[in-house]
PDB file of C-alpha atoms in Angstrom:
ATOM      1  CA  MET C  30      12.217 -60.365 156.314  1.00 76.00           C
ATOM      2  CA  THR C  31       9.967 -63.053 154.833  1.00 86.00           C
ATOM      3  CA  VAL C  32       7.271 -64.672 156.999  1.00 90.00           C
ATOM      4  CA  LEU C  33       7.618 -68.459 157.016  1.00 93.00           C
ATOM      5  CA  ALA C  34       5.141 -71.279 157.572  1.00 95.00           C
ATOM      6  CA  ARG C  35       6.510 -72.117 161.022  1.00 94.00           C
ATOM      7  CA  GLU C  36       5.635 -68.612 162.230  1.00 92.00           C
ATOM      8  CA  ILE C  37       1.910 -68.839 161.535  1.00 93.00           C
ATOM      9  CA  MET C  38       1.159 -72.559 161.649  1.00 94.00           C
ATOM     10  CA  THR C  39      -0.911 -74.173 164.351  1.00 91.00           C
ATOM     11  CA  PRO C  40       1.504 -76.729 165.817  1.00 91.00           C
ATOM     12  CA  SER C  41      -1.037 -79.051 167.407  1.00 77.00           C
ATOM     13  CA  VAL C  42      -2.653 -81.094 164.664  1.00 80.00           C
ATOM     14  CA  LYS C  43      -5.826 -82.838 165.817  1.00 80.00           C
ATOM     15  CA  ALA C  44      -6.137 -85.948 163.665  1.00 88.00           C
ATOM     16  CA  VAL C  45      -9.034 -88.391 163.734  1.00 95.00           C
ATOM     17  CA  PRO C  46      -8.827 -92.138 163.042  1.00 96.00           C
ATOM     18  CA  GLN C  47     -10.131 -93.241 159.638  1.00 96.00           C
ATOM     19  CA  SER C  48     -12.318 -95.816 161.411  1.00 95.00           C
ATOM     20  CA  TRP C  49     -14.366 -93.224 163.309  1.00 95.00           C
ATOM     21  CA  THR C  50     -17.998 -92.986 162.332  1.00 91.00           C
ATOM     22  CA  MET C  51     -19.303 -89.835 160.712  1.00 88.00           C
ATOM     23  CA  ASP C  52     -21.213 -89.131 163.948  1.00 88.00           C
ATOM     24  CA  GLN C  53     -18.039 -89.397 166.058  1.00 93.00           C
ATOM     25  CA  PHE C  54     -16.285 -87.144 163.565  1.00 94.00           C
ATOM     26  CA  THR C  55     -18.937 -84.409 163.585  1.00 93.00           C
ATOM     27  CA  ARG C  56     -19.057 -84.526 167.388  1.00 94.00           C
ATOM     28  CA  PHE C  57     -15.251 -84.115 167.465  1.00 95.00           C
ATOM     29  CA  LEU C  58     -15.396 -81.112 165.125  1.00 93.00           C
ATOM     30  CA  THR C  59     -18.133 -79.516 167.207  1.00 93.00           C
ATOM     31  CA  ASP C  60     -16.314 -80.144 170.497  1.00 94.00           C
ATOM     32  CA  HIS C  61     -13.105 -78.577 169.139  1.00 90.00           C
ATOM     33  CA  GLU C  62     -14.898 -75.776 167.257  1.00 89.00           C
ATOM     34  CA  ILE C  63     -13.178 -76.632 163.978  1.00 88.00           C
ATOM     35  CA  THR C  64     -14.498 -77.444 160.501  1.00 87.00           C
ATOM     36  CA  GLY C  65     -12.022 -80.075 159.378  1.00 89.00           C
ATOM     37  CA  SER C  66      -9.370 -82.466 160.558  1.00 89.00           C
ATOM     38  CA  PRO C  67      -6.551 -84.610 159.228  1.00 91.00           C
ATOM     39  CA  VAL C  68      -7.339 -88.326 159.078  1.00 93.00           C
ATOM     40  CA  SER C  69      -4.853 -90.915 160.330  1.00 91.00           C
ATOM     41  CA  ASP C  70      -4.413 -94.603 159.640  1.00 91.00           C
ATOM     42  CA  SER C  71      -3.946 -97.277 162.317  1.00 91.00           C
ATOM     43  CA  GLU C  72      -0.219 -96.402 162.569  1.00 89.00           C
ATOM     44  CA  GLY C  73      -0.979 -92.715 163.145  1.00 84.00           C
ATOM     45  CA  ARG C  74       0.156 -91.543 159.695  1.00 85.00           C
ATOM     46  CA  ILE C  75      -1.864 -88.740 158.105  1.00 87.00           C
ATOM     47  CA  ILE C  76      -3.621 -90.202 155.054  1.00 91.00           C
ATOM     48  CA  GLY C  77      -6.155 -87.532 154.180  1.00 91.00           C
ATOM     49  CA  ILE C  78      -8.435 -84.789 155.375  1.00 92.00           C
ATOM     50  CA  ALA C  79     -12.128 -84.709 156.233  1.00 93.00           C
ATOM     51  CA  THR C  80     -14.320 -81.653 156.679  1.00 91.00           C
ATOM     52  CA  LEU C  81     -17.890 -80.657 157.449  1.00 90.00           C
ATOM     53  CA  LYS C  82     -18.228 -80.054 153.707  1.00 89.00           C
ATOM     54  CA  ASP C  83     -17.465 -83.754 153.121  1.00 89.00           C
ATOM     55  CA  VAL C  84     -20.204 -84.703 155.594  1.00 88.00           C
ATOM     56  CA  ALA C  85     -22.698 -82.360 153.919  1.00 85.00           C
ATOM     57  CA  GLU C  86     -21.801 -83.595 150.415  1.00 83.00           C
ATOM     58  CA  PHE C  87     -22.212 -87.218 151.501  1.00 81.00           C
ATOM     59  CA  ARG C  88     -25.646 -86.548 152.981  1.00 73.00           C
ATOM     60  CA  TRP C  89     -26.675 -84.419 149.976  1.00 69.00           C
ATOM     61  CA  SER C  90     -25.566 -86.901 147.308  1.00 63.00           C
ATOM     62  CA  SER C  91     -27.197 -89.809 149.158  1.00 56.00           C
ATOM     63  CA  SER C  92     -30.624 -88.223 148.934  1.00 54.00           C
ATOM     64  CA  ARG C  93     -30.769 -86.481 145.553  1.00 56.00           C
ATOM     65  CA  PRO C  94     -31.474 -87.998 142.136  1.00 57.00           C
ATOM     66  CA  SER C  95     -28.689 -88.537 139.624  1.00 58.00           C
ATOM     67  CA  ASP C  96     -28.579 -86.975 136.154  1.00 63.00           C
ATOM     68  CA  ALA C  97     -29.389 -90.371 134.636  1.00 65.00           C
ATOM     69  CA  GLU C  98     -32.461 -90.660 136.849  1.00 64.00           C
ATOM     70  CA  ARG C  99     -33.821 -87.366 135.545  1.00 65.00           C
ATOM     71  CA  GLN C 100     -34.062 -88.911 132.079  1.00 71.00           C
ATOM     72  CA  LEU C 101     -36.477 -91.600 133.248  1.00 74.00           C
ATOM     73  CA  THR C 102     -40.229 -91.531 132.727  1.00 79.00           C
ATOM     74  CA  PRO C 103     -42.313 -90.207 135.666  1.00 80.00           C
ATOM     75  CA  GLU C 104     -43.214 -93.768 136.677  1.00 83.00           C
ATOM     76  CA  GLU C 105     -39.575 -94.879 136.516  1.00 78.00           C
ATOM     77  CA  GLN C 106     -38.544 -91.805 138.524  1.00 76.00           C
ATOM     78  CA  LYS C 107     -41.090 -92.656 141.199  1.00 78.00           C
ATOM     79  CA  GLU C 108     -39.748 -96.224 141.448  1.00 80.00           C
ATOM     80  CA  ALA C 109     -36.139 -95.005 141.441  1.00 75.00           C
ATOM     81  CA  ARG C 110     -36.965 -92.522 144.230  1.00 75.00           C
ATOM     82  CA  ARG C 111     -38.596 -95.305 146.261  1.00 78.00           C
ATOM     83  CA  LEU C 112     -35.527 -97.551 145.797  1.00 77.00           C
ATOM     84  CA  ARG C 113     -33.126 -94.691 146.607  1.00 69.00           C
ATOM     85  CA  MET C 114     -34.999 -93.939 149.832  1.00 71.00           C
ATOM     86  CA  PHE C 115     -35.005 -97.632 150.762  1.00 72.00           C
ATOM     87  CA  ILE C 116     -31.246 -97.869 150.122  1.00 66.00           C
ATOM     88  CA  PHE C 117     -30.617 -94.604 152.015  1.00 64.00           C
ATOM     89  CA  GLU C 118     -32.613 -95.866 155.010  1.00 67.00           C
ATOM     90  CA  GLU C 119     -30.708 -99.163 155.005  1.00 63.00           C
ATOM     91  CA  MET C 120     -27.367 -97.349 154.593  1.00 59.00           C
ATOM     92  CA  SER C 121     -28.176 -95.138 157.570  1.00 61.00           C
ATOM     93  CA  LYS C 122     -28.294 -98.284 159.709  1.00 67.00           C
ATOM     94  CA  LEU C 123     -24.623 -98.902 158.875  1.00 68.00           C
ATOM     95  CA  PRO C 124     -22.076 -96.492 160.297  1.00 78.00           C
ATOM     96  CA  VAL C 125     -20.370 -94.392 157.632  1.00 83.00           C
ATOM     97  CA  GLU C 126     -16.713 -94.097 158.517  1.00 90.00           C
ATOM     98  CA  VAL C 127     -14.409 -91.127 158.047  1.00 93.00           C
ATOM     99  CA  ARG C 128     -12.453 -93.134 155.441  1.00 93.00           C
ATOM    100  CA  ASP C 129     -15.658 -93.151 153.335  1.00 90.00           C
ATOM    101  CA  ILE C 130     -15.954 -89.366 153.157  1.00 90.00           C
ATOM    102  CA  MET C 131     -12.373 -88.074 153.469  1.00 93.00           C
ATOM    103  CA  THR C 132     -10.254 -86.613 150.702  1.00 90.00           C
ATOM    104  CA  PRO C 133      -7.225 -88.912 150.439  1.00 89.00           C
ATOM    105  CA  ILE C 134      -4.841 -86.161 149.374  1.00 81.00           C
ATOM    106  CA  VAL C 135      -2.334 -84.617 151.728  1.00 82.00           C
ATOM    107  CA  VAL C 136      -1.017 -81.277 150.468  1.00 90.00           C
ATOM    108  CA  SER C 137       1.897 -79.956 152.472  1.00 92.00           C
ATOM    109  CA  VAL C 138       4.647 -77.379 152.606  1.00 96.00           C
ATOM    110  CA  THR C 139       7.812 -77.274 154.689  1.00 96.00           C
ATOM    111  CA  GLU C 140       8.258 -75.130 157.767  1.00 96.00           C
ATOM    112  CA  ASP C 141      10.564 -72.873 155.703  1.00 96.00           C
ATOM    113  CA  THR C 142       8.025 -72.135 152.971  1.00 96.00           C
ATOM    114  CA  PRO C 143       7.260 -68.404 152.632  1.00 94.00           C
ATOM    115  CA  VAL C 144       3.633 -67.564 153.382  1.00 93.00           C
ATOM    116  CA  ARG C 145       3.293 -65.875 149.987  1.00 91.00           C
ATOM    117  CA  ASP C 146       3.953 -69.257 148.358  1.00 94.00           C
ATOM    118  CA  ILE C 147       1.469 -70.906 150.727  1.00 95.00           C
ATOM    119  CA  ALA C 148      -1.189 -68.328 149.877  1.00 93.00           C
ATOM    120  CA  ASP C 149      -0.606 -68.915 146.156  1.00 94.00           C
ATOM    121  CA  LEU C 150      -0.901 -72.688 146.607  1.00 96.00           C
ATOM    122  CA  MET C 151      -4.047 -72.401 148.725  1.00 94.00           C
ATOM    123  CA  MET C 152      -5.645 -70.112 146.139  1.00 94.00           C
ATOM    124  CA  GLU C 153      -4.633 -72.272 143.150  1.00 94.00           C
ATOM    125  CA  GLU C 154      -5.862 -75.499 144.744  1.00 92.00           C
ATOM    126  CA  HIS C 155      -8.874 -73.975 146.568  1.00 91.00           C
ATOM    127  CA  LEU C 156      -7.593 -75.226 149.931  1.00 91.00           C
ATOM    128  CA  HIS C 157      -8.664 -74.088 153.378  1.00 90.00           C
ATOM    129  CA  ARG C 158      -6.030 -76.193 155.151  1.00 90.00           C
ATOM    130  CA  ILE C 159      -2.490 -77.181 154.314  1.00 93.00           C
ATOM    131  CA  PHE C 160      -0.104 -79.326 156.339  1.00 91.00           C
ATOM    132  CA  VAL C 161       3.353 -78.188 157.417  1.00 93.00           C
ATOM    133  CA  THR C 162       6.191 -80.704 157.531  1.00 89.00           C
ATOM    134  CA  HIS C 163       9.732 -80.949 158.844  1.00 90.00           C
ATOM    135  CA  GLU C 164      11.920 -83.786 157.555  1.00 88.00           C
ATOM    136  CA  GLY C 165       8.839 -85.555 156.192  1.00 80.00           C
ATOM    137  CA  GLU C 166       6.851 -85.449 159.448  1.00 83.00           C
ATOM    138  CA  ILE C 167       3.749 -83.282 159.864  1.00 86.00           C
ATOM    139  CA  THR C 168       4.498 -80.634 162.466  1.00 90.00           C
ATOM    140  CA  GLY C 169       1.558 -78.302 161.985  1.00 91.00           C
ATOM    141  CA  ILE C 170      -1.307 -77.065 159.912  1.00 92.00           C
ATOM    142  CA  ILE C 171      -2.068 -73.720 158.309  1.00 94.00           C
ATOM    143  CA  THR C 172      -5.702 -72.794 157.822  1.00 91.00           C
ATOM    144  CA  THR C 173      -7.373 -69.810 156.237  1.00 91.00           C
ATOM    145  CA  TYR C 174      -7.775 -68.519 159.797  1.00 89.00           C
ATOM    146  CA  ASP C 175      -3.989 -68.640 160.261  1.00 91.00           C
ATOM    147  CA  MET C 176      -3.567 -66.731 157.004  1.00 91.00           C
ATOM    148  CA  LEU C 177      -5.966 -64.056 158.277  1.00 90.00           C
ATOM    149  CA  LYS C 178      -3.621 -63.501 161.225  1.00 85.00           C
ATOM    150  CA  LEU C 179      -1.202 -61.994 158.715  1.00 84.00           C
ATOM    151  CA  ILE C 180      -3.622 -59.171 158.059  1.00 83.00           C
ATOM    152  CA  SER C 181      -4.543 -58.544 161.699  1.00 84.00           C
ATOM    153  CA  ASN C 182      -0.971 -58.646 163.036  1.00 80.00           C
ATOM    154  CA  ASN C 183       0.768 -55.396 162.024  1.00 80.00           C
ATOM    155  CA  ASP C 184       4.303 -56.797 162.373  1.00 81.00           C
ATOM    156  CA  LEU C 185       3.546 -59.849 160.211  1.00 78.00           C
ATOM    157  CA  ALA C 186       1.647 -57.734 157.685  1.00 78.00           C
ATOM    158  CA  ARG C 187       4.631 -55.362 157.276  1.00 78.00           C
ATOM    159  CA  ARG C 188       7.011 -58.286 156.865  1.00 77.00           C
ATOM    160  CA  CYS C 189       4.774 -59.761 154.135  1.00 75.00           C
ATOM    161  CA  LEU C 190       5.106 -56.553 152.137  1.00 71.00           C
ATOM    162  CA  THR C 191       8.901 -56.805 151.930  1.00 64.00           C
TER     163      THR C 191
END
């Protein structure tokens, strides 16, 4: 018997508002011991996903030189670095919101999707999280952790082999 999405999904989806600051978001992830969360709009609809990787990439890209900057003379690079640091310091005074760092793509499967298909999709798209829907509404989430349960649970593992 095939294992379906509904059998391994986490039914409680913890979504964060797109208007939260990056600091609120990272505190939320830490408090819930998770590495990513769906992002909702003001009506509560899921509009994207944000992760610790998004936070790290934002911080990293804000402080490192661009490819174009590397082609400048040493004096121009020094001035560009000074301007970048000034801009970064000024930007840090403004709260960066989740909407600024999230990925605005919602990939989902239905509750009846076989986990083999989910695994294929997650591998093809390099996803660590995928939403589960029923009649167009998000009812759960499947993470790489949920997929690992298939290996550790003997009954589910046997069912995946058939």
